[in-house]
CSV table of C-alpha atoms in Angstrom, one decimal:
chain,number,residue,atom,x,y,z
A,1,UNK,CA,-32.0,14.7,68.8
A,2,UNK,CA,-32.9,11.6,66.6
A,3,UNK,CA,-34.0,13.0,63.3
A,4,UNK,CA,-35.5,10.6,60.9
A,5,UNK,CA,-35.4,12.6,57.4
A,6,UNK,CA,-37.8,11.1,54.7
A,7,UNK,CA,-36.7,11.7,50.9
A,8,UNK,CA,-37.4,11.3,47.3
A,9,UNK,CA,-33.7,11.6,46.4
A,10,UNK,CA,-30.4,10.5,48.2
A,11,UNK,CA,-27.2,9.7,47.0
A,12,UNK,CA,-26.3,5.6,46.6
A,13,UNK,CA,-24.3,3.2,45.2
A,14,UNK,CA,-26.0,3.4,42.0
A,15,UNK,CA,-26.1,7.6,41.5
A,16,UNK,CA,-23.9,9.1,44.0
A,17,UNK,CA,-24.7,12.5,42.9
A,18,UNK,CA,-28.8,12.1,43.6
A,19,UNK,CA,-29.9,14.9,46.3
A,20,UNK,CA,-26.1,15.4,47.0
A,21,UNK,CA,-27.3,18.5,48.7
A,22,UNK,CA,-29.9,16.2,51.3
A,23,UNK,CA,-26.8,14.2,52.3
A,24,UNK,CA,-24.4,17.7,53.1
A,25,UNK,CA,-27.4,19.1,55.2
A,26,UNK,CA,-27.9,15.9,57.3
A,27,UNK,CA,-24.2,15.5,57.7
A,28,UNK,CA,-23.9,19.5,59.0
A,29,UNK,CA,-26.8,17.9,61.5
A,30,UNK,CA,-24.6,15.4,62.1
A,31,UNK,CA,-22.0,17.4,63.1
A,32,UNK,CA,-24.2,19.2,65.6
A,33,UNK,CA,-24.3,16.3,67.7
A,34,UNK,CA,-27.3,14.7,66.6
A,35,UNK,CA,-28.6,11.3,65.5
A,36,UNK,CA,-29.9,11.1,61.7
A,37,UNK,CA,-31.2,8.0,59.0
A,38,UNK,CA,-32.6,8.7,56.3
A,39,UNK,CA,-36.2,6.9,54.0
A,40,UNK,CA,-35.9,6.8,51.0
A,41,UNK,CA,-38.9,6.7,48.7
A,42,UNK,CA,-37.8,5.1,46.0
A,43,UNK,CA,-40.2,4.1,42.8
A,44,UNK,CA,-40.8,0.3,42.6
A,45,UNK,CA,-39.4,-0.6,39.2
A,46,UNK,CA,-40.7,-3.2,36.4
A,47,UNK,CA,-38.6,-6.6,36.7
A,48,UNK,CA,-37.7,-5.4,32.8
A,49,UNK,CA,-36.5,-2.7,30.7
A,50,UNK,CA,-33.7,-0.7,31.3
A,51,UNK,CA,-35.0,2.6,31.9
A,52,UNK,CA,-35.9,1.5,35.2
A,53,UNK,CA,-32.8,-0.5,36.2
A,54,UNK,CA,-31.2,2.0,38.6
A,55,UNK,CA,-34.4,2.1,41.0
A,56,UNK,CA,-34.4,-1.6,40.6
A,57,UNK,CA,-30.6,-1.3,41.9
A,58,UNK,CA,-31.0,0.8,45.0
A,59,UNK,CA,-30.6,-1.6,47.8
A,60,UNK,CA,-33.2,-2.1,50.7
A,61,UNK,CA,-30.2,-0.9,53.0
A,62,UNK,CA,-26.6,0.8,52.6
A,63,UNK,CA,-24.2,3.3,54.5
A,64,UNK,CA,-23.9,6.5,52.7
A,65,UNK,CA,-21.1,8.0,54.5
A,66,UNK,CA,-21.9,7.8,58.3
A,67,UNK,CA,-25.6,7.8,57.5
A,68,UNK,CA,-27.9,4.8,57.2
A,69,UNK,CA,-30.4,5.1,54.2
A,70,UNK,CA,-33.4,2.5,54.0
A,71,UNK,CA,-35.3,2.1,51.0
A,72,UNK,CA,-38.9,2.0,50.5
A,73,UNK,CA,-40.6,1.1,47.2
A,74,UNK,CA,-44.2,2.5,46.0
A,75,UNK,CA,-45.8,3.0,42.5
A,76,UNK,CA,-45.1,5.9,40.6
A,77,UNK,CA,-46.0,5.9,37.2
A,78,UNK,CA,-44.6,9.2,35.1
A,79,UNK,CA,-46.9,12.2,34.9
A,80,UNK,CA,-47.7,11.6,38.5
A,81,UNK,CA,-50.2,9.6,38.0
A,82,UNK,CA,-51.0,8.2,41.3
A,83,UNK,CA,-48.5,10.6,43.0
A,84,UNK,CA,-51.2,10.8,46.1
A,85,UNK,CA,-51.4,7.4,47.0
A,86,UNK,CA,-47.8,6.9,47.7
A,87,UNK,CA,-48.1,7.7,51.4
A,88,UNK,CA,-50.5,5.0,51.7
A,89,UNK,CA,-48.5,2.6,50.0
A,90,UNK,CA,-45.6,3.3,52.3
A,91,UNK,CA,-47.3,3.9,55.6
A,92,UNK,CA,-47.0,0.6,57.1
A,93,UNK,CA,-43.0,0.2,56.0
A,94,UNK,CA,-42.4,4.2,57.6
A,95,UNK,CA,-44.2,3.3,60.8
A,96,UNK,CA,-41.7,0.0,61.4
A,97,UNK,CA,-38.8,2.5,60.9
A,98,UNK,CA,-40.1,4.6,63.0
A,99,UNK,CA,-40.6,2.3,65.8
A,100,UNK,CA,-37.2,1.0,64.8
A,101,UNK,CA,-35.5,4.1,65.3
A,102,UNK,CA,-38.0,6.0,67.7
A,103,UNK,CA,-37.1,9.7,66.7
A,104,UNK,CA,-37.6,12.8,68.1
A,105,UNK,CA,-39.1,14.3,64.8
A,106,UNK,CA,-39.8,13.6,61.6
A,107,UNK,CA,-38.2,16.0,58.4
A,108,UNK,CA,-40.1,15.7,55.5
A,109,UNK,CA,-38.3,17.3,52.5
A,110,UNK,CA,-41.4,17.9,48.9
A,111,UNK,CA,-44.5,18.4,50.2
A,112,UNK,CA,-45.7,15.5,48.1
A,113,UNK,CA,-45.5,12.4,48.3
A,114,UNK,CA,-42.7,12.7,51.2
A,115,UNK,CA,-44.6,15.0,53.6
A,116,UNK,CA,-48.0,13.3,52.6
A,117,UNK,CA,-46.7,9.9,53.9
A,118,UNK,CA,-44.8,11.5,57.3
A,119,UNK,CA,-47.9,13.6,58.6
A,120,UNK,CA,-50.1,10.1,58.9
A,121,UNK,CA,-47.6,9.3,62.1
A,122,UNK,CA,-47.8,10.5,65.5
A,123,UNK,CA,-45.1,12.1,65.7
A,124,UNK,CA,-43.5,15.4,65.4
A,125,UNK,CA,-43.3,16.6,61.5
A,126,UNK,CA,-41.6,19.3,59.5
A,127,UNK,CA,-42.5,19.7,55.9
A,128,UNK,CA,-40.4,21.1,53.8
A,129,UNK,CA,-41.0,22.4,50.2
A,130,UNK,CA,-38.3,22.5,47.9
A,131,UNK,CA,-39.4,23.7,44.2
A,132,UNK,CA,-42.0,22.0,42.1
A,133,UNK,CA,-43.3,19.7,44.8
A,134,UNK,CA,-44.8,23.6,45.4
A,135,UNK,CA,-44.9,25.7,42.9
A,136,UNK,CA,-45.8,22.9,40.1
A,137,UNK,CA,-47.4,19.9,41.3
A,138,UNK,CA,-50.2,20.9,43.5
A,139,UNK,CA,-51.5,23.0,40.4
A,140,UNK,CA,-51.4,19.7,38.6
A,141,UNK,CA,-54.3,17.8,39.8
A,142,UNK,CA,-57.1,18.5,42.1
A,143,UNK,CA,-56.2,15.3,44.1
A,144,UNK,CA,-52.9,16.2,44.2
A,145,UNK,CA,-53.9,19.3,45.6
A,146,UNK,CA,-55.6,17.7,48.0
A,147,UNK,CA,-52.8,16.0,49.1
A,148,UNK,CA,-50.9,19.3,49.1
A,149,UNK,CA,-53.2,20.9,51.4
A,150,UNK,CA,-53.9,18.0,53.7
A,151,UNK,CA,-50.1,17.7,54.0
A,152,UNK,CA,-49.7,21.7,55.0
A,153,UNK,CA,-52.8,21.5,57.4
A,154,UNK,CA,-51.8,18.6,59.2
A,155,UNK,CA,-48.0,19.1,59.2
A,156,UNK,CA,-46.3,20.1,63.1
A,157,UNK,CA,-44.3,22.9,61.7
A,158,UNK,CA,-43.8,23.9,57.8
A,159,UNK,CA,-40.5,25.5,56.3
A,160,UNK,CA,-39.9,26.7,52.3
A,161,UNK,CA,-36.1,27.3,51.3
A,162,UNK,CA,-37.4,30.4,49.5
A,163,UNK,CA,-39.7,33.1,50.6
A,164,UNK,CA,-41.3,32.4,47.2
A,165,UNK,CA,-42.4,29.4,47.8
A,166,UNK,CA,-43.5,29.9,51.7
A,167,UNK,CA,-46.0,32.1,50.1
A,168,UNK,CA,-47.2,29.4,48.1
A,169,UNK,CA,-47.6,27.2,51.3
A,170,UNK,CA,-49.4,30.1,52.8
A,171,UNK,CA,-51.9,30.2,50.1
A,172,UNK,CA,-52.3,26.8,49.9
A,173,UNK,CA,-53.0,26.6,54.1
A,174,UNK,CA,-52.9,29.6,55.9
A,175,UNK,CA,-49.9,29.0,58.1
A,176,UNK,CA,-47.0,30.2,59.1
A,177,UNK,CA,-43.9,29.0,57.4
A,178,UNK,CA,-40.4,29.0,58.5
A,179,UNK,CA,-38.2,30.3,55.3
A,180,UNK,CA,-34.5,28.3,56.1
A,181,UNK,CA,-32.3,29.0,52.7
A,182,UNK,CA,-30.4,26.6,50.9
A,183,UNK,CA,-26.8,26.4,51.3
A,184,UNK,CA,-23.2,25.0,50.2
A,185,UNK,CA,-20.4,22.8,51.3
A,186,UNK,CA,-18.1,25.7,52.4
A,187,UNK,CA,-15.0,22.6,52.6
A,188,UNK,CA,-16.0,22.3,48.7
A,189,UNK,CA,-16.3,25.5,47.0
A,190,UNK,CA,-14.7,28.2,48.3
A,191,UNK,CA,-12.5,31.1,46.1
A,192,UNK,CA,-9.8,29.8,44.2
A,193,UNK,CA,-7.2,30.6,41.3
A,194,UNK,CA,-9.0,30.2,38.1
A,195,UNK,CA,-5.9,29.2,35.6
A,196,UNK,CA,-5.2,25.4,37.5
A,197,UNK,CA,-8.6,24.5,37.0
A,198,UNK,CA,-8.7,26.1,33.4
A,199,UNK,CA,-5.8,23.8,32.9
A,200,UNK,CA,-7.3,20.6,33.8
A,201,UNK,CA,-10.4,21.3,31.5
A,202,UNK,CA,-8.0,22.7,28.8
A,203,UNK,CA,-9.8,26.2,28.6
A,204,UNK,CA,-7.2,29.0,27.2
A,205,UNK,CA,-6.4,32.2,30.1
A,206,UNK,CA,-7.7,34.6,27.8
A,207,UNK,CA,-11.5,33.0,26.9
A,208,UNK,CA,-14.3,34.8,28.2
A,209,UNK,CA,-15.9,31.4,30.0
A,210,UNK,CA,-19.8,31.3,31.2
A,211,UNK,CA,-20.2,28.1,32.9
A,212,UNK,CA,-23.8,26.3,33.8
A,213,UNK,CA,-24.6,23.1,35.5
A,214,UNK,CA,-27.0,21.4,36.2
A,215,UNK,CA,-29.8,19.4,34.0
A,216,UNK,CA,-29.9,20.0,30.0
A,217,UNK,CA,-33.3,21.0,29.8
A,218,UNK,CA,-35.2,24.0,27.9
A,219,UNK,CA,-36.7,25.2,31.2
A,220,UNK,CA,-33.1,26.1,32.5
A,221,UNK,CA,-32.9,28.5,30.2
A,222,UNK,CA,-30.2,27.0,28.0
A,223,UNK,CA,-31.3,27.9,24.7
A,224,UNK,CA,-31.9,31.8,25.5
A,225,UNK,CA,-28.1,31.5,26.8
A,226,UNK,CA,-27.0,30.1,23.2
A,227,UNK,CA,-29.1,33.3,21.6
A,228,UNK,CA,-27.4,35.4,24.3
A,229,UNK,CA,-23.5,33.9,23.4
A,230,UNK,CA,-24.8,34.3,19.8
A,231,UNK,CA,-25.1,37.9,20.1
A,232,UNK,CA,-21.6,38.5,22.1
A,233,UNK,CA,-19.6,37.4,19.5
A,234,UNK,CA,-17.3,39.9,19.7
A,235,UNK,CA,-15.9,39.1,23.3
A,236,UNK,CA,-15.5,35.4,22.0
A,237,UNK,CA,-17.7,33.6,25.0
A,238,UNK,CA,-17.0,29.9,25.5
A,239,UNK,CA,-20.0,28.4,27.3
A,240,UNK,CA,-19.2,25.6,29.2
A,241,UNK,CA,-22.4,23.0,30.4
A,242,UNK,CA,-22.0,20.7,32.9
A,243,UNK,CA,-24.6,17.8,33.4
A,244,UNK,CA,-26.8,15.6,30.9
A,245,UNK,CA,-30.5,16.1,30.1
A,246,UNK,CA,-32.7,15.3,27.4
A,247,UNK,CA,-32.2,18.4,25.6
A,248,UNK,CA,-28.2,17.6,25.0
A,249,UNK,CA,-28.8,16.9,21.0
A,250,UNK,CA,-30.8,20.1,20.4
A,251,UNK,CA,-28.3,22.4,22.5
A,252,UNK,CA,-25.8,20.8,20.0
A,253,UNK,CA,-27.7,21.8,17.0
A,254,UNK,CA,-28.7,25.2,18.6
A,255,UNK,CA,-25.3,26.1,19.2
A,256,UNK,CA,-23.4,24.8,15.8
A,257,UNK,CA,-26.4,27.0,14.0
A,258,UNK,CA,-25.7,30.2,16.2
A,259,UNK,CA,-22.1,29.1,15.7
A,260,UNK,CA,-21.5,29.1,19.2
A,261,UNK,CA,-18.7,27.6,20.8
A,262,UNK,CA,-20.3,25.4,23.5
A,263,UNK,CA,-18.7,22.8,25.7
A,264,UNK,CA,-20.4,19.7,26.9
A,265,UNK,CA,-18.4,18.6,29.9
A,266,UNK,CA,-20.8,16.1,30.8
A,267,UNK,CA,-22.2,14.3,34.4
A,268,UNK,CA,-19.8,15.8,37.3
A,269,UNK,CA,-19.0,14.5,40.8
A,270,UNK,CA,-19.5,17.4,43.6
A,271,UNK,CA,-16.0,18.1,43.7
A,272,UNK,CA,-15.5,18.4,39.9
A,273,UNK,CA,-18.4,20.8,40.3
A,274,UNK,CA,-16.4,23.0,42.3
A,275,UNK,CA,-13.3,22.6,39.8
A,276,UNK,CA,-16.1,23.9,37.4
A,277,UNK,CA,-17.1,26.9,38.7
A,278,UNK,CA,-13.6,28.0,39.6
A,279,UNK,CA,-12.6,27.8,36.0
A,280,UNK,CA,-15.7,30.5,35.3
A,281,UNK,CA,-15.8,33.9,34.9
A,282,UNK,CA,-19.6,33.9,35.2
A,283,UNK,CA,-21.9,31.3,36.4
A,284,UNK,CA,-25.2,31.8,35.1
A,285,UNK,CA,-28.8,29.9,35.7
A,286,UNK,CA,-31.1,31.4,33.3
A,287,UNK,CA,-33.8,29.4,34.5
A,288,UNK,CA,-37.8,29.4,34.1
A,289,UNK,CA,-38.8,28.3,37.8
A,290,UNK,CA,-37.0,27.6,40.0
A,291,UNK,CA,-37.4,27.1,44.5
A,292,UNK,CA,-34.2,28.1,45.5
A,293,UNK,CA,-31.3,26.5,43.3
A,294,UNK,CA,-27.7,24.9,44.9
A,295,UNK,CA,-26.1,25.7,41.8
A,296,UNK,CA,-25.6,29.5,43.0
A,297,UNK,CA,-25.6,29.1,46.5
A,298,UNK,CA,-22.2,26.7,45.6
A,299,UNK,CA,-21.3,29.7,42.8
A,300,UNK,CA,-21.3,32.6,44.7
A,301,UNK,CA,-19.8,30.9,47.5
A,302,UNK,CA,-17.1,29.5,45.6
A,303,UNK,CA,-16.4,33.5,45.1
A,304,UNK,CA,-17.5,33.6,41.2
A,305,UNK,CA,-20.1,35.7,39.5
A,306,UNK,CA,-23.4,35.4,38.8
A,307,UNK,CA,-25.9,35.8,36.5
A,308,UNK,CA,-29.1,34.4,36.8
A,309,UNK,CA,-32.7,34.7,36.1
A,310,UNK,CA,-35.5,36.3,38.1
A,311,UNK,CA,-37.2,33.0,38.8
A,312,UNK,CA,-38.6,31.7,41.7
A,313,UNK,CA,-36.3,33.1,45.1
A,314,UNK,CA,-32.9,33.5,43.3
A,315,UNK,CA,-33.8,37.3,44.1
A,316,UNK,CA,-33.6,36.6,47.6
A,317,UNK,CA,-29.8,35.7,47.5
A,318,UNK,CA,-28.6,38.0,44.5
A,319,UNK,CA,-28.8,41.3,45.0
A,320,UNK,CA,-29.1,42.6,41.4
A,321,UNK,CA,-25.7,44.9,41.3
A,322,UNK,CA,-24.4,43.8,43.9
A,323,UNK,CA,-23.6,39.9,45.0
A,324,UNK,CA,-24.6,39.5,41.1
A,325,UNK,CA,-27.3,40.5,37.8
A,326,UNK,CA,-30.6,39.1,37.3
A,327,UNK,CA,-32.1,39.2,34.4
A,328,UNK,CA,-36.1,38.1,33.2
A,329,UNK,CA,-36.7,34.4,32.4
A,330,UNK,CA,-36.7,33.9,28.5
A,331,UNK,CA,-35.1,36.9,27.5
A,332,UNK,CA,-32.0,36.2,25.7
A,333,UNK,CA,-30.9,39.9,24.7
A,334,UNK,CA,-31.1,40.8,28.5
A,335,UNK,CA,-28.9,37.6,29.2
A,336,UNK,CA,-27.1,38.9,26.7
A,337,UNK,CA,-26.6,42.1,27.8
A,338,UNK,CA,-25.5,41.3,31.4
A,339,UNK,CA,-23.3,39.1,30.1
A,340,UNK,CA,-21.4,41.4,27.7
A,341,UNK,CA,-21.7,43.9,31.0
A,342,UNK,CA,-19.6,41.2,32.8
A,343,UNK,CA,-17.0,40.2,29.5
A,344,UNK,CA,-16.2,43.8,29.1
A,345,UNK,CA,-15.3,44.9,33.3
A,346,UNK,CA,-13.1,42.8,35.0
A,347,UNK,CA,-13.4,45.0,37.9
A,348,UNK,CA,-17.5,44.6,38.1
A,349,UNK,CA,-17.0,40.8,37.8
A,350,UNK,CA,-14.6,40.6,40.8
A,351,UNK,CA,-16.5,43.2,42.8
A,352,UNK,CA,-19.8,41.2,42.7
A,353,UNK,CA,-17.6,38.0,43.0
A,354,UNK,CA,-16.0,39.2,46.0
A,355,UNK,CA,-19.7,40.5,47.3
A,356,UNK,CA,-21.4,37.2,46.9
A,357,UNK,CA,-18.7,35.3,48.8
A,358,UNK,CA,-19.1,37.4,51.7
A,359,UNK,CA,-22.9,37.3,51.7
A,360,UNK,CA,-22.7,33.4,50.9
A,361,UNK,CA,-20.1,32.5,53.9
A,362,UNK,CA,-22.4,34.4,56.4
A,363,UNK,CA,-26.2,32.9,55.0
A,364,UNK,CA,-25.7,29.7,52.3
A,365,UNK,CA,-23.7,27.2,54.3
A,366,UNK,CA,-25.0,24.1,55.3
A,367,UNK,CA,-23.6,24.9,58.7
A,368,UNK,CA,-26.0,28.3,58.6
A,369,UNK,CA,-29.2,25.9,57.7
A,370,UNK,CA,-28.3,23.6,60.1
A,371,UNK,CA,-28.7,25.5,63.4
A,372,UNK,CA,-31.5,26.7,62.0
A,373,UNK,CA,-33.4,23.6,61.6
A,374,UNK,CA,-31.9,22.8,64.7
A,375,UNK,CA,-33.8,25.7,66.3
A,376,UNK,CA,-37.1,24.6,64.4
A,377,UNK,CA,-36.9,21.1,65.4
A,378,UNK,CA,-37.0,21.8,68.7
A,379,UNK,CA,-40.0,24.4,68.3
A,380,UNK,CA,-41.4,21.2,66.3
A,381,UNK,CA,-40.9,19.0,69.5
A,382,UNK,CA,-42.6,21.6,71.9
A,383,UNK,CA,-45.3,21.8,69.6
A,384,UNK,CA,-46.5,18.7,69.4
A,385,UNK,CA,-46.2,18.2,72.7
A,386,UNK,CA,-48.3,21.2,74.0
């Protein structure tokens, strides 16, 4: 099949970690024989300032890896103001690609403004929600509701990486929706010795390490997991963030008042990621919200134990006790607790390490999602033509 994806995020030249995990799904496509370029909806930046410089750098055109990425530019100021008139800014740009590249169907990943702008072609569409474009945004506005609900009504076929959000989609328009999880890069993170990696990032054998990364913001649940090291004192955690975020200079000051030994490791490439997590005891994403977060589908595959927050569908992959522990969002003495659980029983961290691998190499692989958007592009295809 030729499989035009439209996206919000992609990697480039300019941020070669943005939607890292859109580029690893279409190349598993790829590797099922079939034909894939990606849109790019990118915002169209002010000629000055520099907060808006590395839109302004994304070129029109460029090669990432074997796939061909082609940007198109529409206003988006912040607080989504105007987020529902992006697919008419775009539509005439989308339809010359597709007449360009004449595909077979149309994948649509954020219901808005993504989906919004592919469901005004005529041809076969699959919407896909991944987080907030569900759970937040259509709650926003009643226009962007609008555009929520025109963009589930209309769409060919519908999918959710989470159950929890595929029964926000049904809510919002009544329709079956295919629930395809999230995966990993199974050639990146896989299980592997903890004590090179700990040497690279100079972590000592015998610290009791809880790595997170991702953004540094309060709704991941970063402050609760200073409280929780706070009150763990005794088992000497070192808590190791990777990523940036506007909260970095609070976390500091959190974390020298709770006189916690935090690490900021800063931005990481994928493959440093994987480093990361193998240099963990526990991975944890105490999050807020959340659709169905990479972070743990890359943890548990890469064999390491989890401990993560109730949010969103994270309950659909751990199973509490047994492929990891969940505990409530914003409740730092749980965290803590399940935490102190883990720093005090090697043998429970390995057994739910060893657990989570196995479920991860059968379900959260990109390969696994794949074939099954495979399967649902061709139910797409029959759809629309029926």
């Amino acid at each position: 099949m030729r499989v035009l994806a439209v996206l919000r995020d992609f990697p480039s030249q300019t941020n070669p970690q943005a939607g890292v995990f859109m580029r690893r799904r279409l190349e598993a496509m790829m590797r099922l024989g079939h034909t894939v370029e990606v849109v790019r909806i990118v915002p169209l930046a002010p000629a000055l300032g520099s907060k808006w410089s590395a839109y302004r750098a994304v070129p029109d055109r460029e090669i990432v890896g074997d796939i061909p990425v082609h940007a198109v530019r529409a206003i988006m100021p912040p607080r989504l103001i105007g987020m529902e008139t992006v697919a008419a800014q775009v539509h005439r740009r989308l339809a010359a690609h597709i007449d360009r590249f004449r595909p077979d169907v149309l994948h649509a990943s954020f219901v808005i403004p993504c989906g919004h702008a592919a469901i005004r072609h005529s041809v076969p569409v699959v919407v896909s929600a991944h987080g907030v474009d569900t759970y937040g945004w259509p709650f926003a506005r009643a226009g962007l509701q609008r555009a929520a609900r025109e963009t589930l009504r209309k769409a060919t076929r519908l999918s959710a990486v989470s159950g929890f959000l595929g029964n926000i989609m049904r809510t919002l328009c009544g329709r079956d929706v295919r629930v395809i999880w999230n995966g990993a890069d199974e050639r990146t993170f896989f299980p592997r010795a903890a004590q090179p990696s700990r040497d690279r990032l100079a972590i000592p054998e015998d610290r009791f390490t809880v790595v997170y990364a991702g953004n540094l913001l309060r709704a991941k649940g970063l402050f609760e997991l200073i409280d929780a090291a706070a009150m763990i004192s005794e088992y000497r955690p070192l808590v190791c963030l990777a990523g940036e975020g506007p909260d970095k200079e609070l976390l500091q000051q959190r974390a020298a008042q709770r006189n916690v030994d935090v690490r900021f490791l800063g931005r990481r490439e994928h493959a440093e990621i994987a480093d990361v997590l193998a240099a963990a005891d526990v991975v944890t994403l105490p999050s807020y919200a959340e659709g169905l977060p990479n972070i743990v589908c890359e943890a548990m595959l890469s064999g390491r134990a989890v401990v993560a927050s109730t949010a969103g569908g994270i309950p659909e992959i751990v199973d509490d006790g047994a492929t990891g522990l969940l505990v409530a969002p914003k409740d730092a003495p749980a965290l803590a607790s399940a935490l102190s659980r883990l720093a005090a029983d090697a043998n429970l961290r390995s057994r739910l390490a060893a657990q989570a691998h196995t479920f991860a190499a059968r379900r959260l692989t990109w390969e696994a999602a794949s074939r099954e958007y495979e399967g649902l592009y061709h139910e797409t295809i029959e759809a629309f033509a029926a």
